[in-house]
Coordinates of C-alpha atoms and ligand atoms in Angstrom, one line a residue:
X1 CA -0.2 -0.2 0.0
X2 CA 1.4 3.2 -1.2
X3 CA -0.6 6.6 0.4
X4 CA 0.6 10.2 -0.5
X5 CA -1.0 13.0 2.2
X6 CA -1.5 16.2 0.8
X7 CA -1.1 19.3 3.5
X8 CA 0.6 17.2 6.0
X9 CA 2.4 19.7 7.2
X10 CA -0.1 21.6 9.1
X11 CA -2.8 20.7 12.1
X12 CA -4.4 17.8 10.9
X13 CA -1.9 16.0 9.0
X14 CA 0.5 15.1 12.0
X15 CA -2.4 13.1 13.7
X16 CA -3.6 11.3 10.0
X17 CA 0.1 10.7 9.9
X18 CA 0.4 8.9 13.0
X19 CA -2.8 7.2 12.6
X20 CA -2.2 5.4 9.3
X21 CA 1.4 4.9 10.3
X22 CA 0.2 2.4 13.7
X23 CA -2.7 0.6 11.2
X24 CA 0.0 0.6 8.2
X25 CA 3.1 0.1 9.5
X26 CA 4.3 -1.8 6.0
X27 CA 2.9 0.9 3.9
X28 CA 5.2 3.6 2.0
X29 CA 3.5 6.8 3.5
X30 CA 4.4 10.2 1.3
X31 CA 3.7 13.8 2.5
X32 CA 3.3 16.7 -0.1
X33 CA 2.8 20.3 1.2
X34 CA 4.1 23.7 0.0
X35 CA 5.0 24.2 4.1
X36 CA 3.7 27.3 5.1
X37 CA 3.7 26.2 8.5
X38 CA 6.2 23.9 8.7
X39 CA 8.0 25.7 11.3
X40 CA 5.0 26.3 13.6
X41 CA 5.8 23.0 15.7
X42 CA 4.2 23.0 19.2
X43 CA 5.8 20.9 21.8
X44 CA 6.7 17.8 19.1
X45 CA 9.3 15.8 20.7
X46 CA 10.5 15.1 17.3
X47 CA 9.5 16.1 14.2
X48 CA 6.2 14.4 13.4
X49 CA 7.6 13.4 9.9
X50 CA 10.1 11.0 10.4
X51 CA 7.2 8.5 10.4
X52 CA 7.1 9.0 6.9
X53 CA 8.9 7.2 4.0
X54 CA 9.2 10.8 1.9
X55 CA 8.5 14.2 2.3
X56 CA 8.5 16.4 -0.8
X57 CA 8.3 20.5 -0.6
X58 CA 5.7 20.9 -3.7
X59 CA 2.9 23.3 -4.3
X60 CA -0.2 21.5 -5.5
X61 CA -0.6 24.2 -8.1
X62 CA 2.2 22.4 -9.7
X63 CA 1.9 18.9 -9.1
X64 CA 4.5 16.8 -10.6
X65 CA 2.6 13.8 -11.8
X66 CA 5.3 11.5 -11.4
X67 CA 5.1 11.5 -7.5
X68 CA 1.7 9.9 -8.2
X69 CA 3.3 6.6 -10.1
X70 CA 2.5 3.7 -7.7
X71 CA -0.1 5.3 -5.4
X72 CA -2.8 3.6 -4.1
X73 CA -4.8 6.0 -2.0
X74 CA -4.5 10.1 -2.0
X75 CA -5.2 11.8 1.2
X76 CA -6.0 15.2 0.1
X77 CA -5.5 17.8 3.0
X78 CA -3.8 20.4 1.3
X79 CA -6.0 23.9 1.7
X80 CA -6.0 27.5 3.0
X81 CA -8.1 26.0 5.5
X82 CA -10.2 28.9 7.3
X83 CA -13.2 31.6 6.6
X84 CA -10.6 34.6 6.9
X85 CA -7.5 33.4 5.2
X86 CA -10.3 32.8 2.4
X87 CA -11.3 36.3 2.7
X88 CA -7.9 37.8 2.8
X89 CA -6.7 35.0 -0.4
X90 CA -9.6 34.8 -1.8
X91 CA -7.8 33.9 -5.3
X92 CA -5.3 31.9 -3.8
X93 CA -8.4 29.8 -2.2
X94 CA -10.2 29.3 -5.1
X95 CA -6.8 28.4 -6.9
X96 CA -5.5 25.8 -4.3
X97 CA -8.7 24.3 -2.3
X98 CA -11.0 23.9 -5.8
X99 CA -8.8 24.3 -8.9
X100 CA -5.8 22.5 -8.2
X101 CA -7.6 19.8 -6.3
X102 CA -9.5 18.9 -9.0
X103 CA -6.6 18.8 -11.5
X104 CA -4.9 16.5 -8.7
X105 CA -7.6 14.3 -8.8
X106 CA -7.6 14.2 -12.5
X107 CA -4.1 13.0 -12.5
X108 CA -4.6 10.7 -9.4
X109 CA -7.2 8.9 -11.5
X110 CA -5.0 9.3 -14.9
X111 CA -2.2 7.5 -12.8
X112 CA -4.6 4.7 -11.6
X113 CA -5.1 5.9 -7.9
X114 CA -7.9 3.7 -6.7
X115 CA -9.3 6.1 -3.6
X116 CA -8.7 9.8 -3.2
X117 CA -10.3 11.1 0.4
X118 CA -11.1 14.5 0.1
X119 CA -11.2 16.9 3.5
X120 CA -14.2 18.8 3.2
X121 CA -16.1 20.8 5.9
X122 CA -19.2 21.1 7.5
X123 CA -19.1 24.9 7.0
X124 CA -20.4 23.7 3.4
X125 CA -24.0 24.1 5.4
X126 CA -23.3 28.0 6.7
X127 CA -26.3 29.2 8.1
X128 CA -28.5 26.0 9.0
X129 CA -30.4 26.5 12.2
X130 CA -33.7 24.8 11.8
X131 CA -32.7 21.3 12.4
X132 CA -29.4 19.5 11.8
X133 CA -28.4 18.9 8.1
X134 CA -27.8 15.8 6.5
X135 CA -25.7 15.0 3.6
X136 CA -29.3 15.3 1.3
X137 CA -29.8 18.7 2.6
X138 CA -29.4 22.0 0.4
X139 CA -25.8 23.5 1.1
X140 CA -25.7 26.8 1.5
X141 CA -21.7 28.1 1.6
X142 CA -21.2 31.8 2.8
X143 CA -17.4 31.9 2.2
X144 CA -14.8 31.7 -0.2
X145 CA -13.8 28.4 1.6
X146 CA -16.7 27.1 1.9
X147 CA -17.5 27.7 -1.7
X148 CA -14.1 26.0 -2.2
X149 CA -15.1 22.9 -0.8
X150 CA -18.7 22.9 -2.6
X151 CA -17.3 23.2 -5.9
X152 CA -14.3 20.4 -5.3
X153 CA -17.3 18.0 -4.2
X154 CA -19.2 18.3 -7.2
X155 CA -16.4 18.1 -9.4
X156 CA -15.0 15.3 -7.8
X157 CA -18.4 13.7 -8.1
X158 CA -18.2 13.9 -12.2
X159 CA -14.2 12.3 -11.9
X160 CA -15.7 9.3 -9.8
X161 CA -15.4 6.2 -11.8
X162 CA -15.6 2.2 -10.6
X163 CA -11.8 2.2 -10.3
X164 CA -11.6 5.9 -8.6
X165 CA -13.4 5.8 -5.5
X166 CA -13.9 9.3 -3.8
X167 CA -15.1 10.2 -0.4
X168 CA -15.7 13.7 0.9
X169 CA -15.3 13.8 4.4
X170 CA -17.3 17.5 5.9
X171 CA -15.8 17.5 8.9
X172 CA -16.9 19.2 11.9
X173 CA -14.4 22.1 13.5
X174 CA -11.6 20.4 14.6
X175 CA -10.0 21.0 18.6
X176 CA -7.7 19.0 20.4
X177 CA -3.6 18.8 20.4
X178 CA -1.6 18.5 17.9
X179 CA 2.1 18.8 16.9
X180 CA 1.4 22.1 15.2
X181 CA -1.4 23.4 17.3
X182 CA -3.6 25.8 16.0
X183 CA -5.4 28.6 18.1
X184 CA -7.7 30.1 15.6
X185 CA -10.5 27.5 16.2
X186 CA -13.2 27.9 18.7
X187 CA -12.8 25.2 21.6
X188 CA -8.8 26.0 20.9
X189 CA -9.3 29.6 21.5
X190 CA -11.3 29.5 24.5
X191 CA -8.8 26.6 26.2
X192 CA -6.0 29.4 25.6
X193 CA -7.8 32.3 26.6
X194 CA -8.5 30.5 29.8
X195 CA -5.2 29.3 30.4
X196 CA -3.2 32.7 29.6
X197 CA -5.3 35.3 30.9
X198 CA -8.5 33.8 33.2
X199 CA -11.1 35.3 30.5
X200 CA -13.0 33.5 27.4
X201 CA -14.2 36.6 25.4
X202 CA -17.4 35.4 23.2
X203 CA -17.3 37.7 20.3
X204 CA -20.8 36.7 19.1
X205 CA -24.1 36.5 21.6
X206 CA -22.9 32.5 21.7
X207 CA -26.0 31.1 20.2
X208 CA -24.2 29.9 16.9
X209 CA -24.5 26.1 16.7
X210 CA -20.9 24.5 15.8
X211 CA -20.6 20.9 15.8
X212 CA -16.8 20.1 16.9
X213 CA -14.4 16.7 16.0
X214 CA -11.2 16.1 18.0
X215 CA -8.5 16.2 15.4
X216 CA -7.5 12.3 16.7
X217 CA -11.1 11.3 15.6
X218 CA -10.7 13.1 12.5
X219 CA -7.7 10.7 11.9
X220 CA -9.6 8.0 12.7
X221 CA -12.2 9.1 9.8
X222 CA -9.5 9.6 7.5
X223 CA -8.4 5.6 8.3
X224 CA -11.8 4.2 7.8
X225 CA -12.3 6.3 4.3
X226 CA -8.6 4.8 2.9
X227 CA -10.2 1.2 3.6
X228 CA -13.6 1.5 3.4
X229 CA -15.3 -0.6 0.1
X230 CA -17.9 0.6 -2.3
X231 CA -20.4 -1.3 0.2
X232 CA -20.0 1.1 2.5
X233 CA -21.0 4.3 0.6
X234 CA -20.8 3.6 -3.1
X235 CA -18.1 5.2 -5.6
X236 CA -18.9 8.5 -4.6
X237 CA -19.5 9.5 -1.4
X238 CA -19.9 12.6 0.6
X239 CA -20.6 12.2 4.6
X240 CA -20.7 14.2 7.6
X241 CA -17.7 13.4 9.9
X242 CA -18.3 13.8 13.3
X243 CA -21.1 12.9 16.1
X244 CA -24.6 14.3 17.1
X245 CA -23.2 14.7 20.9
X246 CA -20.9 17.0 19.5
X247 CA -23.3 19.8 18.3
X248 CA -23.0 22.5 20.6
X249 CA -23.8 25.8 20.7
X250 CA -20.6 28.8 21.3
X251 CA -22.0 29.6 25.1
X252 CA -22.0 25.9 26.3
X253 CA -18.5 25.5 25.3
X254 CA -17.4 28.6 26.2
X255 CA -18.7 27.3 29.9
X256 CA -17.7 24.2 29.4
X257 CA -14.1 25.6 29.6
X258 CA -14.9 27.4 32.7
X259 CA -16.0 25.0 34.3
X260 CA -12.4 22.9 33.6
X261 CA -10.1 25.9 34.2
X262 CA -11.1 27.4 37.2
X263 CA -11.4 31.2 37.9
X264 CA -12.4 31.8 34.3
X265 CA -14.3 34.5 33.3
X266 CA -17.2 34.1 30.2
X267 CA -18.2 37.8 28.9
X268 CA -20.7 37.2 26.1
X269 CA -21.4 40.2 23.5
X270 CA -25.2 40.0 24.1
X271 CA -25.7 42.9 21.7
X272 CA -23.6 41.4 19.0
X273 CA -25.7 41.1 15.4
X274 CA -26.4 37.4 15.0
X275 CA -23.6 35.3 13.5
X276 CA -23.9 34.3 10.1
X277 CA -22.1 31.0 10.6
X278 CA -24.3 28.4 12.2
X279 CA -25.3 25.0 11.8
X280 CA -26.5 22.1 13.4
X281 CA -25.4 18.6 11.8
X282 CA -26.6 15.2 11.8
X283 CA -23.8 12.4 11.5
X284 CA -26.4 9.6 11.7
X285 CA -25.0 8.3 7.9
X286 CA -21.1 8.4 9.5
X287 CA -22.3 6.5 12.5
X288 CA -24.1 3.9 10.2
X289 CA -21.3 3.5 7.6
X290 CA -18.3 3.3 9.9
X291 CA -19.3 2.1 13.4
X292 CA -15.6 1.3 14.3
X293 CA -14.6 4.5 13.5
X294 CA -16.7 6.7 15.4
X295 CA -15.4 9.8 17.7
X296 CA -13.9 8.4 20.9
X297 CA -12.8 11.6 22.5
X298 CA -15.4 13.8 24.4
X299 CA -15.2 17.4 25.4
X300 CA -14.2 17.1 28.8
X301 CA -11.0 14.8 27.6
X302 CA -10.1 17.7 25.0
X303 CA -10.2 20.3 26.9
X304 CA -7.9 18.4 29.5
X305 CA -5.8 17.5 26.7
X306 CA -5.6 20.9 25.6
X307 CA -4.7 22.4 29.3
X308 CA -2.2 19.7 29.7
X309 CA -0.4 20.5 26.0
X310 CA -0.3 24.0 26.6
X311 CA 1.2 23.9 29.9
X312 CA 3.7 21.6 28.8
X313 CA 4.3 24.4 26.3
X314 CA 4.5 26.5 29.2
X315 CA 2.3 28.7 27.4
X316 CA 1.1 32.0 29.1
X317 CA 0.7 34.4 25.8
X318 CA -2.6 35.9 26.4
X319 CA -1.7 37.8 23.0
X320 CA -1.5 34.7 20.9
X321 CA -4.4 36.0 18.4
X322 CA -0.9 38.0 17.0
X323 CA 1.2 34.9 17.3
X324 CA 2.2 31.8 14.8
X325 CA -0.7 29.8 16.5
X326 CA -3.1 32.0 13.9
X327 CA -2.6 30.6 10.6
X328 CA -3.6 34.4 8.8
X329 CA -0.8 35.5 11.2
X330 CA 1.6 33.1 9.6
X331 CA 0.6 34.0 6.0
X332 CA 0.5 38.0 6.8
X333 CA 3.9 37.3 8.3
X334 CA 5.7 35.9 5.5
X335 CA 3.8 37.9 2.8
X336 CA 5.0 41.5 5.0
X337 CA 8.7 39.8 5.0
X338 CA 8.4 39.1 1.1
X339 CA 9.0 35.6 1.1
X340 CA 5.2 35.0 0.1
X341 CA 3.5 36.8 -2.7
X342 CA -0.2 37.8 -2.5
X343 CA -1.0 34.8 -4.9
X344 CA 1.0 32.6 -2.1
X345 CA 3.8 31.3 -4.5
X346 CA 7.0 31.4 -2.4
X347 CA 9.3 34.1 -3.7
X348 CA 12.4 31.8 -4.6
X349 CA 15.5 33.9 -4.4
X350 CA 14.5 35.7 -0.9
X351 CA 16.4 34.7 1.6
X352 CA 16.6 36.6 5.1
X353 CA 18.7 40.2 4.7
X354 CA 19.8 39.8 8.2
X355 CA 22.5 37.2 9.5
X356 CA 20.9 35.4 12.5
X357 CA 22.7 36.6 15.4
X358 CA 23.4 33.8 17.8
X359 CA 24.5 34.3 21.3
X360 CA 28.5 33.9 21.8
X361 CA 30.1 30.6 22.9
X362 CA 33.0 30.8 25.2
X363 CA 35.3 28.0 25.0
X364 CA 35.6 26.7 28.4
X365 CA 37.4 23.4 29.9
X366 CA 33.7 21.7 30.4
X367 CA 32.2 23.2 27.6
X368 CA 32.2 19.5 26.1
Ligands
NAD1 N1 -9.3 22.3 11.1 C1 -10.5 22.6 10.8 O1 -11.4 22.2 11.8 C2 -10.9 21.4 9.6 C3 -12.5 21.5 9.3 C4 -12.7 20.8 8.7 C5 -12.3 20.6 7.3 N2 -10.7 20.9 7.7 C6 -10.1 20.5 6.6 O2 -9.0 19.7 6.7 C7 -7.4 19.9 5.9 C8 -6.7 20.3 6.9 O3 -6.7 21.3 7.9 P1 -6.0 21.8 8.9 O4 -6.5 22.2 9.7 O5 -4.9 20.6 9.2 O6 -5.4 23.1 8.1 P2 -3.5 24.0 8.2 O7 -3.9 25.4 7.9 O8 -3.1 23.6 9.5 O9 -3.1 22.8 7.1 C9 -3.1 22.9 5.5 C10 -1.9 22.5 4.9 O10 -2.2 22.7 3.8 C11 -0.9 23.0 3.4 N3 -1.0 24.1 1.3 C12 -2.0 25.0 1.5 N4 -1.8 25.5 0.6 C13 -1.0 24.5 -0.4 C14 -0.4 24.3 -1.5 N5 -0.7 24.8 -2.8 N6 0.2 22.9 -2.0 C15 0.6 22.5 -0.7 N7 0.3 22.3 0.3 C16 -0.2 23.2 0.8 C17 -0.4 24.1 4.2 O11 1.0 24.1 3.7 C18 -0.5 23.7 5.8 O12 0.5 22.7 6.0 C19 -8.1 21.2 5.3 O13 -8.4 20.9 3.6 C20 -9.4 21.9 5.9 O14 -10.3 22.6 5.0 C21 -10.3 21.3 8.5

């Protein structure tokens, strides 16, 4: 078995790599990523990618078909991965998340790949408060990010054949620890706020619905999709990946964090205009198709895991929204330094002007 994982150097990728390595100790696992966040490691005891057989630094907009030779399965995570980035880099979002993703699938099919697993998102439902959305419900993508996922799903449905199986997993919002932690995800933000400043500020009125999934459970769902046969879902499958118990309103998430981090004050903006993004999701199809790969980690455990992870990082930065834990901040910073273009292409000739300054090492008898 040879599995190629795109976008493996992000938040979800290290958990997927680990899950697939444990499940398939003998498989060839290959990572492909442009590396925007490769340097944003958080408390990893070693580089997560040592579990891979190869890592390629490639922009999927220029994907060399040769990398697909002999590949059985593609797990496609690479994307501009949230609404704020999609707003700031709209063209790049459509080019990477939609056009390049579809072209990658086309190349994969031509190369004889038999299974393509696509990380889609429940954000395709946009605003959906009148009952939980199933896969048969109308989509209502409100942002460039959500639209890019809908367009890609549609194009993938047309590429599917008996020999090229496609699984689109519409993931709930991720949470939990990773070797490349993000704090621009709602629960992660709340725990980081509570731990660092003793206060959670909910910017909305707290009523929006937001289904969540622990990042390790995302990896478990991907393992299932890699293995699934056509009897569970047919050649082309769109499935909501998460669990009904994890449909929370934002104020419930804040209250759960405050309960586990003593002394936390929650402030809710009751005057805020209604949040346009709010959706409840029905995960019964996933439950029926993947009974052995259901989410296992609950909210309490996830908050605990984040607290412990942040403590181990000695995290105390209450200004973390201006830090490298925020994906948009990292892209904006790389761009302002001239390393990345507006189109999110590496400026290849650009190197740091400044010579790195290291502390002077004094030679001493006991230095070694
Ligand atoms: N995190 C969530 O809450 C969530 C929820 C639903 C779906 N998803 C989807 O899961 C996937 C992974 O999410 P994540 O949280 O790990 O995001 P992330 O931003 O941490 O990682 C995305 C990775 O894709 C890579 N990438 C971006 N553009 C690329 C390009 N042109 N070529 C090659 N690599 C490129 C980035 O360098 C990064 O390593 C994404 O497709 C995302 O849309 C995530």
